[in-house]
Amino acid sequence: MLEECLLITEKYKGKEHPSSVTHLLNLATSYSRSKNIVEAERLLRTSLEIMRKTVGPDDQSITFPMLHLAVTLYNLKRDEEAEQLALEVLHIREKAFGKDSLPVGNLV
């Protein structure tokens, strides 16, 4: 079902349309739960690339797939890359919301 939604979106709007990000994230979550972490990583990286092109690299909305990717990388035992992404999320959120805000405080 999730894959079908993604295919339909890609067919009618293009592979890099922002509306496909939601489908990619949902599918990545499904793969993570079924222990197909490598495929989840691929989908998360794809969604992150689309968002970086669409909203820019410093927009706070990009932090959601970044955190998912950081957790996925941690599960793949790629701790350094996961930590680097998590720190990047922290900096983006600090810039967007301030150091004392709830979206930042939850990461510290």
mmCIF file of N, CA and C in Angstrom:
data_model
loop_
_atom_site.group_PDB
_atom_site.id
_atom_site.type_symbol
_atom_site.label_atom_id
_atom_site.label_comp_id
_atom_site.label_asym_id
_atom_site.label_seq_id
_atom_site.Cartn_x
_atom_site.Cartn_y
_atom_site.Cartn_z
ATOM 1 N N MET A 1 0.819 -1.194 0.000
ATOM 2 C CA MET A 1 0.000 0.000 0.000
ATOM 3 C C MET A 1 0.870 1.268 0.000
ATOM 4 N N LEU A 2 1.842 1.327 0.917
ATOM 5 C CA LEU A 2 2.715 2.502 0.978
ATOM 6 C C LEU A 2 3.533 2.638 -0.296
ATOM 7 N N GLU A 3 4.024 1.521 -0.790
ATOM 8 C CA GLU A 3 4.815 1.551 -2.022
ATOM 9 C C GLU A 3 3.972 2.024 -3.197
ATOM 10 N N GLU A 4 2.709 1.596 -3.229
ATOM 11 C CA GLU A 4 1.808 2.015 -4.309
ATOM 12 C C GLU A 4 1.574 3.521 -4.280
ATOM 13 N N CYS A 5 1.402 4.075 -3.089
ATOM 14 C CA CYS A 5 1.216 5.532 -2.962
ATOM 15 C C CYS A 5 2.436 6.279 -3.480
ATOM 16 N N LEU A 6 3.607 5.769 -3.134
ATOM 17 C CA LEU A 6 4.838 6.402 -3.598
ATOM 18 C C LEU A 6 4.946 6.326 -5.112
ATOM 19 N N LEU A 7 4.653 5.171 -5.680
ATOM 20 C CA LEU A 7 4.731 5.008 -7.132
ATOM 21 C C LEU A 7 3.750 5.922 -7.864
ATOM 22 N N ILE A 8 2.562 6.057 -7.332
ATOM 23 C CA ILE A 8 1.561 6.935 -7.948
ATOM 24 C C ILE A 8 2.023 8.389 -7.902
ATOM 25 N N THR A 9 2.536 8.811 -6.750
ATOM 26 C CA THR A 9 3.033 10.182 -6.615
ATOM 27 C C THR A 9 4.174 10.438 -7.579
ATOM 28 N N GLU A 10 5.114 9.489 -7.655
ATOM 29 C CA GLU A 10 6.254 9.653 -8.557
ATOM 30 C C GLU A 10 5.807 9.697 -10.014
ATOM 31 N N LYS A 11 4.814 8.891 -10.351
ATOM 32 C CA LYS A 11 4.343 8.843 -11.738
ATOM 33 C C LYS A 11 3.711 10.164 -12.162
ATOM 34 N N TYR A 12 2.885 10.737 -11.294
ATOM 35 C CA TYR A 12 2.133 11.923 -11.683
ATOM 36 C C TYR A 12 2.812 13.248 -11.332
ATOM 37 N N LYS A 13 3.716 13.231 -10.361
ATOM 38 C CA LYS A 13 4.336 14.492 -9.947
ATOM 39 C C LYS A 13 5.853 14.501 -10.132
ATOM 40 N N GLY A 14 6.444 13.361 -10.389
ATOM 41 C CA GLY A 14 7.898 13.281 -10.558
ATOM 42 C C GLY A 14 8.562 12.689 -9.332
ATOM 43 N N LYS A 15 9.740 12.115 -9.550
ATOM 44 C CA LYS A 15 10.442 11.416 -8.469
ATOM 45 C C LYS A 15 10.929 12.332 -7.360
ATOM 46 N N GLU A 16 11.146 13.585 -7.666
ATOM 47 C CA GLU A 16 11.677 14.482 -6.645
ATOM 48 C C GLU A 16 10.673 15.538 -6.202
ATOM 49 N N HIS A 17 9.402 15.238 -6.348
ATOM 50 C CA HIS A 17 8.374 16.169 -5.897
ATOM 51 C C HIS A 17 8.282 16.115 -4.365
ATOM 52 N N PRO A 18 8.154 17.276 -3.723
ATOM 53 C CA PRO A 18 8.099 17.311 -2.254
ATOM 54 C C PRO A 18 7.005 16.440 -1.637
ATOM 55 N N SER A 19 5.908 16.226 -2.346
ATOM 56 C CA SER A 19 4.832 15.407 -1.780
ATOM 57 C C SER A 19 5.238 13.942 -1.621
ATOM 58 N N SER A 20 6.301 13.522 -2.297
ATOM 59 C CA SER A 20 6.753 12.139 -2.147
ATOM 60 C C SER A 20 7.499 11.919 -0.837
ATOM 61 N N VAL A 21 7.935 12.998 -0.189
ATOM 62 C CA VAL A 21 8.704 12.869 1.053
ATOM 63 C C VAL A 21 7.898 12.146 2.131
ATOM 64 N N THR A 22 6.639 12.500 2.283
ATOM 65 C CA THR A 22 5.795 11.847 3.283
ATOM 66 C C THR A 22 5.713 10.351 3.025
ATOM 67 N N HIS A 23 5.535 9.976 1.772
ATOM 68 C CA HIS A 23 5.459 8.551 1.430
ATOM 69 C C HIS A 23 6.795 7.853 1.689
ATOM 70 N N LEU A 24 7.886 8.534 1.361
ATOM 71 C CA LEU A 24 9.210 7.963 1.603
ATOM 72 C C LEU A 24 9.450 7.752 3.098
ATOM 73 N N LEU A 25 9.076 8.724 3.912
ATOM 74 C CA LEU A 25 9.251 8.605 5.355
ATOM 75 C C LEU A 25 8.398 7.486 5.937
ATOM 76 N N ASN A 26 7.158 7.386 5.485
ATOM 77 C CA ASN A 26 6.285 6.318 5.970
ATOM 78 C C ASN A 26 6.814 4.941 5.569
ATOM 79 N N LEU A 27 7.279 4.841 4.352
ATOM 80 C CA LEU A 27 7.827 3.578 3.868
ATOM 81 C C LEU A 27 9.110 3.230 4.621
ATOM 82 N N ALA A 28 9.959 4.220 4.871
ATOM 83 C CA ALA A 28 11.189 3.987 5.630
ATOM 84 C C ALA A 28 10.873 3.509 7.048
ATOM 85 N N THR A 29 9.857 4.092 7.659
ATOM 86 C CA THR A 29 9.439 3.657 8.996
ATOM 87 C C THR A 29 8.974 2.204 8.958
ATOM 88 N N SER A 30 8.219 1.864 7.951
ATOM 89 C CA SER A 30 7.748 0.486 7.796
ATOM 90 C C SER A 30 8.924 -0.485 7.633
ATOM 91 N N TYR A 31 9.886 -0.107 6.797
ATOM 92 C CA TYR A 31 11.068 -0.957 6.610
ATOM 93 C C TYR A 31 11.868 -1.081 7.896
ATOM 94 N N SER A 32 11.998 -0.011 8.636
ATOM 95 C CA SER A 32 12.734 -0.067 9.909
ATOM 96 C C SER A 32 12.079 -1.039 10.872
ATOM 97 N N ARG A 33 10.771 -0.969 10.947
ATOM 98 C CA ARG A 33 10.039 -1.870 11.857
ATOM 99 C C ARG A 33 10.163 -3.330 11.455
ATOM 100 N N SER A 34 10.307 -3.568 10.159
ATOM 101 C CA SER A 34 10.450 -4.955 9.690
ATOM 102 C C SER A 34 11.922 -5.363 9.583
ATOM 103 N N LYS A 35 12.787 -4.533 10.164
ATOM 104 C CA LYS A 35 14.232 -4.806 10.246
ATOM 105 C C LYS A 35 14.967 -4.725 8.914
ATOM 106 N N ASN A 36 14.379 -4.084 7.910
ATOM 107 C CA ASN A 36 15.066 -3.851 6.647
ATOM 108 C C ASN A 36 15.682 -2.449 6.725
ATOM 109 N N ILE A 37 16.682 -2.335 7.593
ATOM 110 C CA ILE A 37 17.250 -1.035 7.927
ATOM 111 C C ILE A 37 18.030 -0.437 6.766
ATOM 112 N N VAL A 38 18.654 -1.275 5.951
ATOM 113 C CA VAL A 38 19.421 -0.764 4.808
ATOM 114 C C VAL A 38 18.496 -0.045 3.820
ATOM 115 N N GLU A 39 17.348 -0.628 3.555
ATOM 116 C CA GLU A 39 16.386 0.009 2.649
ATOM 117 C C GLU A 39 15.799 1.267 3.288
ATOM 118 N N ALA A 40 15.571 1.224 4.581
ATOM 119 C CA ALA A 40 15.080 2.409 5.288
ATOM 120 C C ALA A 40 16.082 3.552 5.152
ATOM 121 N N GLU A 41 17.366 3.232 5.278
ATOM 122 C CA GLU A 41 18.396 4.268 5.118
ATOM 123 C C GLU A 41 18.338 4.889 3.728
ATOM 124 N N ARG A 42 18.210 4.067 2.708
ATOM 125 C CA ARG A 42 18.159 4.565 1.331
ATOM 126 C C ARG A 42 16.979 5.518 1.142
ATOM 127 N N LEU A 43 15.819 5.123 1.646
ATOM 128 C CA LEU A 43 14.625 5.957 1.509
ATOM 129 C C LEU A 43 14.757 7.264 2.290
ATOM 130 N N LEU A 44 15.346 7.190 3.468
ATOM 131 C CA LEU A 44 15.534 8.402 4.269
ATOM 132 C C LEU A 44 16.511 9.364 3.601
ATOM 133 N N ARG A 45 17.562 8.826 3.009
ATOM 134 C CA ARG A 45 18.518 9.690 2.299
ATOM 135 C C ARG A 45 17.846 10.350 1.087
ATOM 136 N N THR A 46 17.008 9.599 0.401
ATOM 137 C CA THR A 46 16.280 10.153 -0.744
ATOM 138 C C THR A 46 15.359 11.283 -0.290
ATOM 139 N N SER A 47 14.616 11.060 0.786
ATOM 140 C CA SER A 47 13.706 12.099 1.278
ATOM 141 C C SER A 47 14.482 13.334 1.733
ATOM 142 N N LEU A 48 15.634 13.111 2.339
ATOM 143 C CA LEU A 48 16.458 14.224 2.786
ATOM 144 C C LEU A 48 16.993 15.034 1.607
ATOM 145 N N GLU A 49 17.406 14.363 0.554
ATOM 146 C CA GLU A 49 17.871 15.056 -0.654
ATOM 147 C C GLU A 49 16.767 15.920 -1.255
ATOM 148 N N ILE A 50 15.570 15.366 -1.336
ATOM 149 C CA ILE A 50 14.435 16.117 -1.886
ATOM 150 C C ILE A 50 14.156 17.351 -1.039
ATOM 151 N N MET A 51 14.151 17.169 0.269
ATOM 152 C CA MET A 51 13.858 18.301 1.155
ATOM 153 C C MET A 51 14.944 19.369 1.081
ATOM 154 N N ARG A 52 16.190 18.952 0.999
ATOM 155 C CA ARG A 52 17.280 19.939 0.910
ATOM 156 C C ARG A 52 17.130 20.797 -0.346
ATOM 157 N N LYS A 53 16.672 20.191 -1.435
ATOM 158 C CA LYS A 53 16.465 20.939 -2.676
ATOM 159 C C LYS A 53 15.232 21.825 -2.588
ATOM 160 N N THR A 54 14.240 21.369 -1.854
ATOM 161 C CA THR A 54 12.952 22.060 -1.798
ATOM 162 C C THR A 54 12.927 23.192 -0.781
ATOM 163 N N VAL A 55 13.312 22.890 0.460
ATOM 164 C CA VAL A 55 13.207 23.890 1.528
ATOM 165 C C VAL A 55 14.546 24.478 1.929
ATOM 166 N N GLY A 56 15.617 23.885 1.492
ATOM 167 C CA GLY A 56 16.945 24.374 1.846
ATOM 168 C C GLY A 56 17.533 23.596 3.012
ATOM 169 N N PRO A 57 18.851 23.673 3.167
ATOM 170 C CA PRO A 57 19.530 22.852 4.168
ATOM 171 C C PRO A 57 19.381 23.343 5.606
ATOM 172 N N ASP A 58 18.881 24.548 5.816
ATOM 173 C CA ASP A 58 18.777 25.086 7.173
ATOM 174 C C ASP A 58 17.337 25.220 7.659
ATOM 175 N N ASP A 59 16.381 24.748 6.893
ATOM 176 C CA ASP A 59 14.979 24.827 7.306
ATOM 177 C C ASP A 59 14.721 23.775 8.386
ATOM 178 N N GLN A 60 14.016 24.173 9.429
ATOM 179 C CA GLN A 60 13.797 23.258 10.546
ATOM 180 C C GLN A 60 13.007 22.008 10.161
ATOM 181 N N SER A 61 12.186 22.074 9.115
ATOM 182 C CA SER A 61 11.389 20.901 8.725
ATOM 183 C C SER A 61 12.260 19.748 8.237
ATOM 184 N N ILE A 62 13.475 20.048 7.853
ATOM 185 C CA ILE A 62 14.391 19.019 7.358
ATOM 186 C C ILE A 62 14.922 18.144 8.504
ATOM 187 N N THR A 63 14.755 18.636 9.743
ATOM 188 C CA THR A 63 15.316 17.905 10.878
ATOM 189 C C THR A 63 14.577 16.610 11.182
ATOM 190 N N PHE A 64 13.326 16.511 10.789
ATOM 191 C CA PHE A 64 12.556 15.280 11.045
ATOM 192 C C PHE A 64 13.165 14.077 10.321
ATOM 193 N N PRO A 65 13.364 14.146 8.995
ATOM 194 C CA PRO A 65 14.010 12.999 8.341
ATOM 195 C C PRO A 65 15.471 12.833 8.760
ATOM 196 N N MET A 66 16.119 13.926 9.142
ATOM 197 C CA MET A 66 17.509 13.824 9.594
ATOM 198 C C MET A 66 17.599 13.000 10.880
ATOM 199 N N LEU A 67 16.678 13.235 11.805
ATOM 200 C CA LEU A 67 16.687 12.463 13.051
ATOM 201 C C LEU A 67 16.367 10.995 12.790
ATOM 202 N N HIS A 68 15.428 10.739 11.903
ATOM 203 C CA HIS A 68 15.118 9.350 11.535
ATOM 204 C C HIS A 68 16.350 8.676 10.946
ATOM 205 N N LEU A 69 17.050 9.399 10.093
ATOM 206 C CA LEU A 69 18.257 8.846 9.483
ATOM 207 C C LEU A 69 19.337 8.620 10.541
ATOM 208 N N ALA A 70 19.472 9.534 11.485
ATOM 209 C CA ALA A 70 20.464 9.371 12.552
ATOM 210 C C ALA A 70 20.195 8.101 13.359
ATOM 211 N N VAL A 71 18.940 7.853 13.696
ATOM 212 C CA VAL A 71 18.579 6.635 14.435
ATOM 213 C C VAL A 71 18.860 5.390 13.596
ATOM 214 N N THR A 72 18.540 5.464 12.322
ATOM 215 C CA THR A 72 18.792 4.342 11.415
ATOM 216 C C THR A 72 20.290 4.051 11.325
ATOM 217 N N LEU A 73 21.087 5.095 11.195
ATOM 218 C CA LEU A 73 22.540 4.909 11.131
ATOM 219 C C LEU A 73 23.075 4.325 12.434
ATOM 220 N N TYR A 74 22.519 4.752 13.546
ATOM 221 C CA TYR A 74 22.912 4.195 14.847
ATOM 222 C C TYR A 74 22.606 2.694 14.882
ATOM 223 N N ASN A 75 21.437 2.321 14.370
ATOM 224 C CA ASN A 75 21.069 0.900 14.323
ATOM 225 C C ASN A 75 21.959 0.096 13.391
ATOM 226 N N LEU A 76 22.558 0.768 12.431
ATOM 227 C CA LEU A 76 23.500 0.122 11.519
ATOM 228 C C LEU A 76 24.936 0.167 12.062
ATOM 229 N N LYS A 77 25.068 0.602 13.313
ATOM 230 C CA LYS A 77 26.376 0.693 13.986
ATOM 231 C C LYS A 77 27.295 1.728 13.340
ATOM 232 N N ARG A 78 26.706 2.760 12.765
ATOM 233 C CA ARG A 78 27.473 3.849 12.156
ATOM 234 C C ARG A 78 27.314 5.086 13.050
ATOM 235 N N ASP A 79 27.856 4.919 14.270
ATOM 236 C CA ASP A 79 27.649 5.897 15.334
ATOM 237 C C ASP A 79 28.178 7.290 15.019
ATOM 238 N N GLU A 80 29.351 7.378 14.407
ATOM 239 C CA GLU A 80 29.926 8.697 14.128
ATOM 240 C C GLU A 80 29.057 9.499 13.168
ATOM 241 N N GLU A 81 28.589 8.845 12.121
ATOM 242 C CA GLU A 81 27.723 9.530 11.146
ATOM 243 C C GLU A 81 26.392 9.905 11.794
ATOM 244 N N ALA A 82 25.869 9.016 12.638
ATOM 245 C CA ALA A 82 24.612 9.294 13.344
ATOM 246 C C ALA A 82 24.769 10.489 14.268
ATOM 247 N N GLU A 83 25.876 10.541 14.990
ATOM 248 C CA GLU A 83 26.115 11.649 15.903
ATOM 249 C C GLU A 83 26.273 12.963 15.143
ATOM 250 N N GLN A 84 26.957 12.922 14.027
ATOM 251 C CA GLN A 84 27.152 14.124 13.214
ATOM 252 C C GLN A 84 25.805 14.672 12.738
ATOM 253 N N LEU A 85 24.924 13.785 12.284
ATOM 254 C CA LEU A 85 23.588 14.217 11.845
ATOM 255 C C LEU A 85 22.787 14.791 13.006
ATOM 256 N N ALA A 86 22.840 14.138 14.157
ATOM 257 C CA ALA A 86 22.098 14.618 15.325
ATOM 258 C C ALA A 86 22.585 16.003 15.743
ATOM 259 N N LEU A 87 23.887 16.234 15.681
ATOM 260 C CA LEU A 87 24.423 17.551 16.010
ATOM 261 C C LEU A 87 23.989 18.605 14.990
ATOM 262 N N GLU A 88 23.924 18.211 13.745
ATOM 263 C CA GLU A 88 23.446 19.122 12.702
ATOM 264 C C GLU A 88 21.986 19.509 12.960
ATOM 265 N N VAL A 89 21.183 18.534 13.372
ATOM 266 C CA VAL A 89 19.786 18.796 13.722
ATOM 267 C C VAL A 89 19.721 19.790 14.875
ATOM 268 N N LEU A 90 20.546 19.574 15.874
ATOM 269 C CA LEU A 90 20.571 20.461 17.031
ATOM 270 C C LEU A 90 20.879 21.896 16.616
ATOM 271 N N HIS A 91 21.865 22.082 15.755
ATOM 272 C CA HIS A 91 22.230 23.429 15.297
ATOM 273 C C HIS A 91 21.114 24.082 14.486
ATOM 274 N N ILE A 92 20.478 23.305 13.620
ATOM 275 C CA ILE A 92 19.371 23.854 12.816
ATOM 276 C C ILE A 92 18.227 24.285 13.716
ATOM 277 N N ARG A 93 17.902 23.432 14.706
ATOM 278 C CA ARG A 93 16.796 23.760 15.612
ATOM 279 C C ARG A 93 17.138 24.930 16.535
ATOM 280 N N GLU A 94 18.377 25.000 16.984
ATOM 281 C CA GLU A 94 18.783 26.156 17.802
ATOM 282 C C GLU A 94 18.632 27.448 17.018
ATOM 283 N N LYS A 95 19.039 27.409 15.763
ATOM 284 C CA LYS A 95 18.939 28.584 14.890
ATOM 285 C C LYS A 95 17.478 28.975 14.649
ATOM 286 N N ALA A 96 16.619 27.966 14.473
ATOM 287 C CA ALA A 96 15.212 28.225 14.164
ATOM 288 C C ALA A 96 14.391 28.607 15.399
ATOM 289 N N PHE A 97 14.665 27.965 16.531
ATOM 290 C CA PHE A 97 13.785 28.116 17.698
ATOM 291 C C PHE A 97 14.444 28.744 18.924
ATOM 292 N N GLY A 98 15.767 28.812 18.937
ATOM 293 C CA GLY A 98 16.477 29.289 20.126
ATOM 294 C C GLY A 98 16.919 28.124 20.992
ATOM 295 N N LYS A 99 17.948 28.366 21.777
ATOM 296 C CA LYS A 99 18.551 27.284 22.568
ATOM 297 C C LYS A 99 17.644 26.738 23.660
ATOM 298 N N ASP A 100 16.724 27.542 24.167
ATOM 299 C CA ASP A 100 15.883 27.118 25.280
ATOM 300 C C ASP A 100 14.517 26.594 24.857
ATOM 301 N N SER A 101 14.321 26.391 23.571
ATOM 302 C CA SER A 101 13.010 25.953 23.097
ATOM 303 C C SER A 101 12.843 24.440 23.276
ATOM 304 N N LEU A 102 11.601 24.001 23.279
ATOM 305 C CA LEU A 102 11.284 22.585 23.444
ATOM 306 C C LEU A 102 11.883 21.700 22.352
ATOM 307 N N PRO A 103 11.832 22.080 21.049
ATOM 308 C CA PRO A 103 12.431 21.210 20.023
ATOM 309 C C PRO A 103 13.939 21.038 20.175
ATOM 310 N N VAL A 104 14.589 21.986 20.839
ATOM 311 C CA VAL A 104 16.031 21.885 21.064
ATOM 312 C C VAL A 104 16.301 21.144 22.361
ATOM 313 N N GLY A 105 15.557 21.478 23.383
ATOM 314 C CA GLY A 105 15.742 20.862 24.700
ATOM 315 C C GLY A 105 15.558 19.361 24.696
ATOM 316 N N ASN A 106 14.699 18.853 23.811
ATOM 317 C CA ASN A 106 14.485 17.410 23.730
ATOM 318 C C ASN A 106 15.692 16.675 23.168
ATOM 319 N N LEU A 107 16.579 17.379 22.491
ATOM 320 C CA LEU A 107 17.751 16.751 21.887
ATOM 321 C C LEU A 107 18.969 16.765 22.800
ATOM 322 N N VAL A 108 18.948 17.641 23.780
ATOM 323 C CA VAL A 108 20.135 17.811 24.623
ATOM 324 C C VAL A 108 20.093 16.871 25.796
#
